[in-house]
PDB file of C-alpha atoms in Angstrom:
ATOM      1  CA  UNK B   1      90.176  96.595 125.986  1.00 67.00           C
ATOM      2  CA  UNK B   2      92.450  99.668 126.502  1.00 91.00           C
ATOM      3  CA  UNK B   3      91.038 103.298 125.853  1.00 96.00           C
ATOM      4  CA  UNK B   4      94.171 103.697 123.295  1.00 97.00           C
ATOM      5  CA  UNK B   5      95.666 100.815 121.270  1.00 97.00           C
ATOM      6  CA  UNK B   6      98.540 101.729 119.730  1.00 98.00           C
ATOM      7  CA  UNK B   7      99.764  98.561 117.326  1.00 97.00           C
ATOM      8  CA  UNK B   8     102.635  97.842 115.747  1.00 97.00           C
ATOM      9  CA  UNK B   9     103.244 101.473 113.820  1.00 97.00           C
ATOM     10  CA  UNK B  10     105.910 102.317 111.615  1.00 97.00           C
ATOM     11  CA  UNK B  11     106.769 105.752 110.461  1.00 97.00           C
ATOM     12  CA  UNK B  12     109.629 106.457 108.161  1.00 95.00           C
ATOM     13  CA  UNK B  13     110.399 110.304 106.755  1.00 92.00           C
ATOM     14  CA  UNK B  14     112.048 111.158 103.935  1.00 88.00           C
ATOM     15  CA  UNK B  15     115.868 112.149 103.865  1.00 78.00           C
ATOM     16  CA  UNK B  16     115.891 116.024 104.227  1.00 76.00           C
ATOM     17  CA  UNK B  17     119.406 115.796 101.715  1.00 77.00           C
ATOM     18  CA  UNK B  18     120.107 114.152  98.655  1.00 77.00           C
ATOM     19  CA  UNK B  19     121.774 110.955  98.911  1.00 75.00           C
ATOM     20  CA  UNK B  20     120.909 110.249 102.641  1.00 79.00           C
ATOM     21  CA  UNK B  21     118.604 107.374 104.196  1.00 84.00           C
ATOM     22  CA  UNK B  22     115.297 107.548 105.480  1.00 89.00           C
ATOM     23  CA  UNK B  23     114.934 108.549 109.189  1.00 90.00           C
ATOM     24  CA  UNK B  24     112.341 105.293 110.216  1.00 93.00           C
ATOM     25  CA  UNK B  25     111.060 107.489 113.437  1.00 95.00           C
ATOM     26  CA  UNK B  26     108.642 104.910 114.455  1.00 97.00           C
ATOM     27  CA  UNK B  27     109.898 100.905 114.229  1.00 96.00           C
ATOM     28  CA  UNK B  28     106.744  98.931 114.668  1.00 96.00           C
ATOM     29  CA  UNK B  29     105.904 100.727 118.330  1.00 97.00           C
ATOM     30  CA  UNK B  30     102.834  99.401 120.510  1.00 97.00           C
ATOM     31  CA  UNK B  31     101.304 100.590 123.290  1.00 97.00           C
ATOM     32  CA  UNK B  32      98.216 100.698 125.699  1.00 97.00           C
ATOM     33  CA  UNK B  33      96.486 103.541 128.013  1.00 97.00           C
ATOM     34  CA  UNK B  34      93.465 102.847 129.737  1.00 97.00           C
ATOM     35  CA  UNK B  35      90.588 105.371 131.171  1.00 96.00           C
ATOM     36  CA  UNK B  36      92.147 107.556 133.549  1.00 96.00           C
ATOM     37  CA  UNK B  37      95.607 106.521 133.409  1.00 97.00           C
ATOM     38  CA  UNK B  38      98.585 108.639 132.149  1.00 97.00           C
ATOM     39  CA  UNK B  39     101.060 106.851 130.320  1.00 98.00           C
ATOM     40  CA  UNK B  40     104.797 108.560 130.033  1.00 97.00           C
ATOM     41  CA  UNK B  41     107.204 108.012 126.965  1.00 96.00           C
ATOM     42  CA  UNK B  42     110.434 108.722 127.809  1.00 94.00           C
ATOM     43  CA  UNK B  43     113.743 108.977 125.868  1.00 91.00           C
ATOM     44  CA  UNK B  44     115.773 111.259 124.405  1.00 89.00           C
ATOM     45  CA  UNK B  45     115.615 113.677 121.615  1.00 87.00           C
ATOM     46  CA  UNK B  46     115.078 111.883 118.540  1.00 88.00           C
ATOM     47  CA  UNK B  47     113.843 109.007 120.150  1.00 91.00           C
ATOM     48  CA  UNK B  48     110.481 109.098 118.378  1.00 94.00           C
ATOM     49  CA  UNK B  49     108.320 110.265 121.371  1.00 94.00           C
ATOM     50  CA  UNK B  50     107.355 113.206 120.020  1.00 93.00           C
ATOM     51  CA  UNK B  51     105.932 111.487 116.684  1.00 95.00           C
ATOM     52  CA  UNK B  52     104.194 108.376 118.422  1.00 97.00           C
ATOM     53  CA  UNK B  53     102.114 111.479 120.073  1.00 96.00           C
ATOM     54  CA  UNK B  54     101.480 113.086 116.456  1.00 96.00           C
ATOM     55  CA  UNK B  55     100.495 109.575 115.154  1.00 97.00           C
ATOM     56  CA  UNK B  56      98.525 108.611 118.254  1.00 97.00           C
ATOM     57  CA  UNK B  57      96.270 111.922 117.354  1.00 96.00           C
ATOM     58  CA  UNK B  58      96.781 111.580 113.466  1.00 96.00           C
ATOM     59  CA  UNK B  59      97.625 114.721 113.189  1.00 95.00           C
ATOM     60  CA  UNK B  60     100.497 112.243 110.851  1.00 94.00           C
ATOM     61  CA  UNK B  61      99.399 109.159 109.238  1.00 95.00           C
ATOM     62  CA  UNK B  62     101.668 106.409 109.773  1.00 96.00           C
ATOM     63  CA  UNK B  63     103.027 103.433 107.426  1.00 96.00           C
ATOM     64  CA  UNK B  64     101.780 100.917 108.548  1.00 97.00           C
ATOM     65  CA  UNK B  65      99.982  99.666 111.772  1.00 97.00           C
ATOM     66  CA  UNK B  66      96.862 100.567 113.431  1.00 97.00           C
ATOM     67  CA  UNK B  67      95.848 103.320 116.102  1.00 98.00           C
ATOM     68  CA  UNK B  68      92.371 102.849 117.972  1.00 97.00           C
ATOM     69  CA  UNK B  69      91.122 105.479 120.401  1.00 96.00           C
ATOM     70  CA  UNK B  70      87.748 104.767 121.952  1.00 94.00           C
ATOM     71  CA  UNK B  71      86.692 102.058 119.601  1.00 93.00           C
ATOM     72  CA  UNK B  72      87.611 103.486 116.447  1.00 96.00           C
ATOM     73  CA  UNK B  73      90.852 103.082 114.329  1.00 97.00           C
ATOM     74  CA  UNK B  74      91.230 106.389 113.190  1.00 97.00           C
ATOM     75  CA  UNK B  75      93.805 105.264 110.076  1.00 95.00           C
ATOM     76  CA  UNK B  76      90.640 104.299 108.780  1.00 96.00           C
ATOM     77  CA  UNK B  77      88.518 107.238 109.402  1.00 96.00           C
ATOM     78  CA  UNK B  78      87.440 109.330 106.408  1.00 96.00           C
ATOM     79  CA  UNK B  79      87.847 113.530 106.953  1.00 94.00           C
ATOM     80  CA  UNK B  80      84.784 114.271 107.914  1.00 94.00           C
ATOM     81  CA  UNK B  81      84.285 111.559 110.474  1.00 96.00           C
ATOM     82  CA  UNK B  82      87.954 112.121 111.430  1.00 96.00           C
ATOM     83  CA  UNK B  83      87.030 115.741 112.602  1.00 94.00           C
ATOM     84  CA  UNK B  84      84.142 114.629 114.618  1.00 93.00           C
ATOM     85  CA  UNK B  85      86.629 112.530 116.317  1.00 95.00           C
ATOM     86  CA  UNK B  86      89.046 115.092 117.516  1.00 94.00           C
ATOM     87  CA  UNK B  87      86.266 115.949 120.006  1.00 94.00           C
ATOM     88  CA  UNK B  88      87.380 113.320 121.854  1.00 95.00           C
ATOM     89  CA  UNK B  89      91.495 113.454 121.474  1.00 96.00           C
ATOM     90  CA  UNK B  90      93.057 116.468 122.133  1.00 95.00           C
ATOM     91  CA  UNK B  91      96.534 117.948 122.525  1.00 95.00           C
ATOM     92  CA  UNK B  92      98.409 120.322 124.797  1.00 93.00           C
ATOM     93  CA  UNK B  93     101.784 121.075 123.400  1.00 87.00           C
ATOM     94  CA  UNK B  94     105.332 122.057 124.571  1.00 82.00           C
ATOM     95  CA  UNK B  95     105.494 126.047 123.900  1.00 83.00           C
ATOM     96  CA  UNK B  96     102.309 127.703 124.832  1.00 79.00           C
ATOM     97  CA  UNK B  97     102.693 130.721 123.188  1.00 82.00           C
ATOM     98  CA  UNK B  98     102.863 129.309 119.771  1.00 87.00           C
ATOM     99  CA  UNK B  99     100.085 127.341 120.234  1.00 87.00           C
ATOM    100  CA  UNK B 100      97.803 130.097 120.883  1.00 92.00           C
ATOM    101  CA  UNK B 101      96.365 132.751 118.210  1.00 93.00           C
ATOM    102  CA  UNK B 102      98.094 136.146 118.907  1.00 93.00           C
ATOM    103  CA  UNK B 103      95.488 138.054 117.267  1.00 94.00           C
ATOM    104  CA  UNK B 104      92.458 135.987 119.009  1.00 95.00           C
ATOM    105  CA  UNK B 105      91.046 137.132 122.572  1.00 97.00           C
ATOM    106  CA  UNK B 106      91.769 134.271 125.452  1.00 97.00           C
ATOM    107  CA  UNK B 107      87.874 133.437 125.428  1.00 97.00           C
ATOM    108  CA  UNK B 108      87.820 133.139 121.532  1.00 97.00           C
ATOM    109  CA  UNK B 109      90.549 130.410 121.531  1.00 97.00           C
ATOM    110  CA  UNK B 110      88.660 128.519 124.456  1.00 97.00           C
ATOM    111  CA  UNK B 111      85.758 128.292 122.638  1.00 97.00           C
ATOM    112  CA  UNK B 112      86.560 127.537 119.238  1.00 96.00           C
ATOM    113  CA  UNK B 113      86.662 123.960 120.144  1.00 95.00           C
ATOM    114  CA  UNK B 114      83.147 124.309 121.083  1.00 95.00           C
ATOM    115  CA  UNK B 115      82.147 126.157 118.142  1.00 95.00           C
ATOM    116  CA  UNK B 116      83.289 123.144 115.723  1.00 94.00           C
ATOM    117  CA  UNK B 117      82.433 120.512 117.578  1.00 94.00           C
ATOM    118  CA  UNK B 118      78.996 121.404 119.824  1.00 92.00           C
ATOM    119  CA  UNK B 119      77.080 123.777 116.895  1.00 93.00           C
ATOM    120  CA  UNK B 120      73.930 122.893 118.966  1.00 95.00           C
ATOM    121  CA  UNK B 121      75.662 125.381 121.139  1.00 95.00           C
ATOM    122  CA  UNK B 122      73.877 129.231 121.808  1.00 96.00           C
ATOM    123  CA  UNK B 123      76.664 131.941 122.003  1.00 95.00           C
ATOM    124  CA  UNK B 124      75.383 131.986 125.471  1.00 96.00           C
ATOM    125  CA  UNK B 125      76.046 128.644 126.542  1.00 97.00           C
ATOM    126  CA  UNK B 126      79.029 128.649 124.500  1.00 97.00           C
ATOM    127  CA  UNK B 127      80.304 131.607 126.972  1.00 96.00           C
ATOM    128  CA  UNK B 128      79.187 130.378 130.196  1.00 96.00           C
ATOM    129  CA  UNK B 129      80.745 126.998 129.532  1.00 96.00           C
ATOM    130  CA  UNK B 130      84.427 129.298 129.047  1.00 97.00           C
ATOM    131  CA  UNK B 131      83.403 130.935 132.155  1.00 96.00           C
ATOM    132  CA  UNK B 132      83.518 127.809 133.695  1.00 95.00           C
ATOM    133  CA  UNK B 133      86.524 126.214 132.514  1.00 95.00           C
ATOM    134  CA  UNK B 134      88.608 129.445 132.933  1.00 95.00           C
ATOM    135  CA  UNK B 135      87.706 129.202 136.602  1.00 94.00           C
ATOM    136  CA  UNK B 136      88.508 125.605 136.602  1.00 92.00           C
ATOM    137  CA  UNK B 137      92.208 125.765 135.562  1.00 93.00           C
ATOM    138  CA  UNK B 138      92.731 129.049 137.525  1.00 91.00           C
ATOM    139  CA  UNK B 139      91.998 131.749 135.593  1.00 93.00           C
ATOM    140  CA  UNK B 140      89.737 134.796 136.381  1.00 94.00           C
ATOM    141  CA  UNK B 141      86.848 135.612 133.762  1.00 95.00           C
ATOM    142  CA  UNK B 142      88.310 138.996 133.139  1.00 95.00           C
ATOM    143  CA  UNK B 143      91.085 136.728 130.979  1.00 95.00           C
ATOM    144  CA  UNK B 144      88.438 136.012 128.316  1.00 96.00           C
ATOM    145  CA  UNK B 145      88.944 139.688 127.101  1.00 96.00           C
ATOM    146  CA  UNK B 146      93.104 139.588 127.360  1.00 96.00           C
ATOM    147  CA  UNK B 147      95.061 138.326 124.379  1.00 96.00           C
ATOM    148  CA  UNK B 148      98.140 135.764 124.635  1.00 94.00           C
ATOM    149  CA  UNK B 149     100.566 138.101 124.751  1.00 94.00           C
ATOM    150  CA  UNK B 150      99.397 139.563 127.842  1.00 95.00           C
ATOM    151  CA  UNK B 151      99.759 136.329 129.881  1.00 93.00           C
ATOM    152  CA  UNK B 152     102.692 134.932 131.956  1.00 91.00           C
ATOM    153  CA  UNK B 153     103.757 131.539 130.159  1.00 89.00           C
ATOM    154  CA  UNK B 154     102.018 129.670 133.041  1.00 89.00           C
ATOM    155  CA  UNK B 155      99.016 131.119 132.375  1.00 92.00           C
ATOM    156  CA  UNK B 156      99.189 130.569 129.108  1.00 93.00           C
ATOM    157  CA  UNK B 157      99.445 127.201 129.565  1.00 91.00           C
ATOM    158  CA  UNK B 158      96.609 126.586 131.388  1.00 93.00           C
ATOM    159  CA  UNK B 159      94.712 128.566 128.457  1.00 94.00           C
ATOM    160  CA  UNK B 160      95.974 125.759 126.216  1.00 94.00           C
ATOM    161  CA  UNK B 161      94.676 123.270 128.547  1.00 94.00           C
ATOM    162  CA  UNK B 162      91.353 124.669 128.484  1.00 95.00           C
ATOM    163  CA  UNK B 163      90.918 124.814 125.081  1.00 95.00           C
ATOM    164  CA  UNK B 164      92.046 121.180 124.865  1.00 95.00           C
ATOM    165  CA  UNK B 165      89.588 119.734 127.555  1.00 95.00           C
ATOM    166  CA  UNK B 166      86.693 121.736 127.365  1.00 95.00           C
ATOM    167  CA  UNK B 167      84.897 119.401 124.373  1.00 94.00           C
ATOM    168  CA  UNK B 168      85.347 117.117 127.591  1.00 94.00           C
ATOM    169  CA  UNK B 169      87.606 114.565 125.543  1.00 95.00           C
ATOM    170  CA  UNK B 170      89.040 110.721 126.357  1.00 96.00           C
ATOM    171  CA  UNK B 171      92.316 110.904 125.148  1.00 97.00           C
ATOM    172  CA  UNK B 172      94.850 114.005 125.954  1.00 97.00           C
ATOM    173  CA  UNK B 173      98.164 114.160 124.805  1.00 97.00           C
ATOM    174  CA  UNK B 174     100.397 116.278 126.992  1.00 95.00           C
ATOM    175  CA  UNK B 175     103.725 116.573 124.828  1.00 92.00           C
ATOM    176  CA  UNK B 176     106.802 118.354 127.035  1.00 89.00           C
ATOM    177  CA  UNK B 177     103.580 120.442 128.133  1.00 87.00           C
ATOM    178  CA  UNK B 178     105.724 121.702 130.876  1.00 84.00           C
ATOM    179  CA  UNK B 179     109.337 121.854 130.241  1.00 80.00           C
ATOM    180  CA  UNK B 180     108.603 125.485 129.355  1.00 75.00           C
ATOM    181  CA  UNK B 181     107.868 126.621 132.781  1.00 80.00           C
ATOM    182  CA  UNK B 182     109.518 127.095 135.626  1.00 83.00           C
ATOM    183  CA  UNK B 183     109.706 124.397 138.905  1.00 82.00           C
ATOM    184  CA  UNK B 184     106.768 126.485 140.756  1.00 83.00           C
ATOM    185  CA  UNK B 185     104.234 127.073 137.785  1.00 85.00           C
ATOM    186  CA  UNK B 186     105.532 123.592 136.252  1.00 85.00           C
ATOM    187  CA  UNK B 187     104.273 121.692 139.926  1.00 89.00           C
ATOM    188  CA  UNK B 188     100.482 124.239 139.313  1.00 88.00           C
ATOM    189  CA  UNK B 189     100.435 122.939 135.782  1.00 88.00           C
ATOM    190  CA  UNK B 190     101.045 119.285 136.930  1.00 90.00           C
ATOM    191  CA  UNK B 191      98.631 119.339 139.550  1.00 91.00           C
ATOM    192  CA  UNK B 192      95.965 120.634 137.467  1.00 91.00           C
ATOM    193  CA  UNK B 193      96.033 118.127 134.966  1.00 93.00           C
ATOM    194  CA  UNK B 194      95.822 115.777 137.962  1.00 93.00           C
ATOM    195  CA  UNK B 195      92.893 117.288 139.093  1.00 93.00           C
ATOM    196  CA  UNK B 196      91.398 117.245 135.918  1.00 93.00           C
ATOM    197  CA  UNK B 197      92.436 113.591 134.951  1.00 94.00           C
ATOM    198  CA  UNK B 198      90.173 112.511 138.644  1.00 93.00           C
ATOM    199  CA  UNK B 199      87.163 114.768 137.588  1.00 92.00           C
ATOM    200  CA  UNK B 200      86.709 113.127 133.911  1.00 92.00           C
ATOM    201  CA  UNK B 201      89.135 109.842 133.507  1.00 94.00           C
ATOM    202  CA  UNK B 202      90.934 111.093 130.847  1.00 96.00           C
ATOM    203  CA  UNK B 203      93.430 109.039 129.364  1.00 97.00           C
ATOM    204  CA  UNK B 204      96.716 110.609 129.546  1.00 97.00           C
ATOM    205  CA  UNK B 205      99.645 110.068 127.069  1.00 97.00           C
ATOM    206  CA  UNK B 206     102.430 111.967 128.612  1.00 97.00           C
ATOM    207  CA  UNK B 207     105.410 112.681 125.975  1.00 95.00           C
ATOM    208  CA  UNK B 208     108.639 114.045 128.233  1.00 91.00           C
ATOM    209  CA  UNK B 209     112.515 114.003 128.816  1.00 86.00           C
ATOM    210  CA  UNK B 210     111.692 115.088 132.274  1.00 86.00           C
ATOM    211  CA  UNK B 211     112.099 112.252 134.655  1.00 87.00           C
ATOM    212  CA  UNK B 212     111.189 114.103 137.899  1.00 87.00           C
ATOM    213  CA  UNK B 213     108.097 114.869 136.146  1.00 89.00           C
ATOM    214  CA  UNK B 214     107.095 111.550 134.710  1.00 92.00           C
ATOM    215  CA  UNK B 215     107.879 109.997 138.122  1.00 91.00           C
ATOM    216  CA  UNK B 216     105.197 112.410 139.896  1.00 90.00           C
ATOM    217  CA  UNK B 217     102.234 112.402 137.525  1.00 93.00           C
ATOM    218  CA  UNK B 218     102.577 108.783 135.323  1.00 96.00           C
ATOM    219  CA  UNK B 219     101.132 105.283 136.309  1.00 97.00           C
ATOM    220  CA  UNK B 220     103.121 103.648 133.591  1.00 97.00           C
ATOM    221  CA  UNK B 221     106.089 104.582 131.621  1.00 97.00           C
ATOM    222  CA  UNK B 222     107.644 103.599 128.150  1.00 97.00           C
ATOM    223  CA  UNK B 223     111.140 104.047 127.364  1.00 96.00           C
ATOM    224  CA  UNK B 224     111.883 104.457 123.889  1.00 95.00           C
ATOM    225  CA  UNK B 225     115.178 104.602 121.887  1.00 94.00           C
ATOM    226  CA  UNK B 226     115.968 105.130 118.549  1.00 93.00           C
ATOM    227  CA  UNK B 227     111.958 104.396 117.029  1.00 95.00           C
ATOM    228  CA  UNK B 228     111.797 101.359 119.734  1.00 96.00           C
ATOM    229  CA  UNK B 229     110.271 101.052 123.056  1.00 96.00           C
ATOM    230  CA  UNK B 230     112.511  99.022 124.723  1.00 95.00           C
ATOM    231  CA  UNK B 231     110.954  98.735 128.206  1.00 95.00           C
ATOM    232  CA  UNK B 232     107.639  99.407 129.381  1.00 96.00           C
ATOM    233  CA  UNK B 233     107.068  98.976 133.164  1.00 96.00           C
ATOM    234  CA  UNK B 234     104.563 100.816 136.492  1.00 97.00           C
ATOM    235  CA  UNK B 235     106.565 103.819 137.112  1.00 96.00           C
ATOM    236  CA  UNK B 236     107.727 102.691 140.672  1.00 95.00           C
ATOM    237  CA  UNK B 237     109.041  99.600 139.232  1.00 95.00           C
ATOM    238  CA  UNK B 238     110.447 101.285 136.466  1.00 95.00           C
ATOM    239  CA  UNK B 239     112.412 103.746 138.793  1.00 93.00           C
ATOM    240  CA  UNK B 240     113.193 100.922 141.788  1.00 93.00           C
ATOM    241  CA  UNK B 241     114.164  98.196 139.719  1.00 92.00           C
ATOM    242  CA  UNK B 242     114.980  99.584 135.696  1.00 92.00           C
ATOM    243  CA  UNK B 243     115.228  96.292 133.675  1.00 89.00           C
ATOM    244  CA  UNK B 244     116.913  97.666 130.428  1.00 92.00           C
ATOM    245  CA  UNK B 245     120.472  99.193 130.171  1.00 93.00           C
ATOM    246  CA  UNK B 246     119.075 102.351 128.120  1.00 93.00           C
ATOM    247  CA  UNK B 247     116.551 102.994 131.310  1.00 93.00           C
ATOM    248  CA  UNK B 248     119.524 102.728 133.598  1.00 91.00           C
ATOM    249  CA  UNK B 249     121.435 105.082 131.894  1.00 89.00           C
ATOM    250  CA  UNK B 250     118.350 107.442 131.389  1.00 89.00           C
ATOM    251  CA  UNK B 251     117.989 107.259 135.399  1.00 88.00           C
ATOM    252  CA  UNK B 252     121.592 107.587 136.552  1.00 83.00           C
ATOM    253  CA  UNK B 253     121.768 110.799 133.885  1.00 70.00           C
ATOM    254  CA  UNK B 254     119.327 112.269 135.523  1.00 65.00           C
ATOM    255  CA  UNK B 255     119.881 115.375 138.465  1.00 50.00           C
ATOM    256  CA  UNK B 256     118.665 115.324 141.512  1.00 54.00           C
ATOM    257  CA  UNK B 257     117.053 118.717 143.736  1.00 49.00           C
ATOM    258  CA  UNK B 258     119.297 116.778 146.712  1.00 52.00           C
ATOM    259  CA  UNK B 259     122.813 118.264 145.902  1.00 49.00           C
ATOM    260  CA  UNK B 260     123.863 115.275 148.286  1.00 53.00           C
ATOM    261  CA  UNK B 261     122.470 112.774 145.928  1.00 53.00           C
ATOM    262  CA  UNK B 262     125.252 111.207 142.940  1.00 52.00           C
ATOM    263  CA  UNK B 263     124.415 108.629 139.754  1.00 51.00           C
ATOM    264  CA  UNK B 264     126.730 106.698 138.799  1.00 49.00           C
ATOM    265  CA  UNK B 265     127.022 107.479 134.687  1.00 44.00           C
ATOM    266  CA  UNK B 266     126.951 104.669 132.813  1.00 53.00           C
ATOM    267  CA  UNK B 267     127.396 104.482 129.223  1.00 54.00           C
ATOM    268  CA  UNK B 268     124.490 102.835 127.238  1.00 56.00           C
ATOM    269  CA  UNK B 269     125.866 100.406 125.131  1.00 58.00           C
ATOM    270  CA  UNK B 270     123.010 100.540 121.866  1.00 64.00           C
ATOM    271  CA  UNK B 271     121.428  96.783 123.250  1.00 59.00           C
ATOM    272  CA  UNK B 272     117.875  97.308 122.404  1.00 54.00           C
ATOM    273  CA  UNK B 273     116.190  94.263 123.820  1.00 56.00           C
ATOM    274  CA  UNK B 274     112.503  94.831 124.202  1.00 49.00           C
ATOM    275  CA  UNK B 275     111.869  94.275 127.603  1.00 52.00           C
ATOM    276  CA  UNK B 276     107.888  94.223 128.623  1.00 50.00           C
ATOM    277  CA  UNK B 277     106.931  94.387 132.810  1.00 48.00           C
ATOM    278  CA  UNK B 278     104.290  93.070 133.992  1.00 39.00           C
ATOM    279  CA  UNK B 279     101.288  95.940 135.120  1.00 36.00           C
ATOM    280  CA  UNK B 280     100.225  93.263 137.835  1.00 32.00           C
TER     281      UNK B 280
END
């Protein structure tokens, strides 16, 4: 059994203006990541990849459907079991900055984790484990005195890393965590999470637009469009041989660092045949 079992959810929101229709973000979506694999979801904005991450984390309950991380569906999990859970499922999101506490000290925000979920904890171990994480996405221990504000955005992003891995969780999900930063500090940010993923086997669930990214750092990728996934394939396979129109079109859209290197645009039609690859 997968890590993550994502089955058959539907999430609708209410019209933001009177008299118009529902927006259903989420159309009865499932999906799988294992331990240690990173799983990309693709698509455009509005697609419903950013809301399949909210709902894989609750941090939004769903309609209907079921969501199972680590052996337990967590639609069914009361509060206070619920918040023992988030040990083990974690987020990094899109803007670092507004992730991050202003007003809190780097080494305050990289422990609080700690100090909810590990209350066995001294102060003093509590420290020396931010000591250590700091220096394990980069950072020097004089940044545990420094607030946000004071950081470049890159380094701010590897702040919100730490304080999303350092309860050592199963599940991370990484949503745009890099479309922030530039190519240089975006390739750091990617290969730290790498690094990271090989030390603990984290399961990955990689929300992006970005196809250069997802191509580098995913084992699998979903495609969704308009609430669906309509094709889920291995990445290579995915990118060698796409077997939906919408995945063409996403691919062919896409720009190249080659200046010498052309896509032939074509339209996507709206077809949204599910189409499943095989992972053998």
């Amino acid at each position: 059994m997968s890590l993550v079992e994502i089955s058959e959810v539907v999430k609708t929101f209410a019209a933001r203006q009177r008299g118009a229709e529902p927006v259903q973000a989420l159309k009865g979506v499932s999906l799988s990541v294992d331990e240690g694999e990173t799983v990309a979801v693709i698509g455009e904005s509005g697609s419903g990849k950013s809301t399949l991450g909210k709902a894989a984390l609750r941090l939004l309950d769903v309609d209907s459907g079921t969501i199972t991380v680590a052996g337990d569906e967590i639609g069914a999990l009361d509060a206070k079991r619920l918040r023992a859970k988030r040990a083990d499922m974690q987020v990094v999101f899109q803007e670092p900055f507004e992730s991050l506490n202003p007003r809190l000290a780097i080494g305050s925000i990289i422990a609080e984790p700690l100090q909810i979920h590990r209350p066995d904890l001294s102060t003093t171990e509590i420290r020396s484990q931010v000591v250590q994480m700091l220096d394990k996405v980069g950072l020097p221990e004089s940044s545990a005195t420094r607030l946000p504000g004071e950081l470049s955005g890159g380094q701010q992003q590897r702040v919100g890393i730490a304080r999303a891995v350092i309860t050592r969780p199963r599940f991370l999900v990484l949503d745009e965590p890099t479309s922030s930063l530039d190519l240089s500090i975006r390739a750091q940010v990617l290969a730290l999470l790498a690094e990271l993923q090989e030390e603990s086997r984290m399961a990955y669930l990689f929300v992006s637009h970005d196809m250069h990214t997802v191509e580098w750092i995913s084992d699998r990728i979903a495609v969704m469009y308009l609430g669906e996934i309509v094709e889920t394939a291995p990445t290579r396979q995915l990118f060698d041989a796409p077997g939906h129109e919408y995945t063409r079109t996403l691919l062919s859209a896409r720009l190249s660092a080659d200046p010498r290197e052309r896509h032939a645009y074509k339209a996507f039609s709206g077809d949204t045949t599910v189409r499943q690859a095989s992972t053998a």
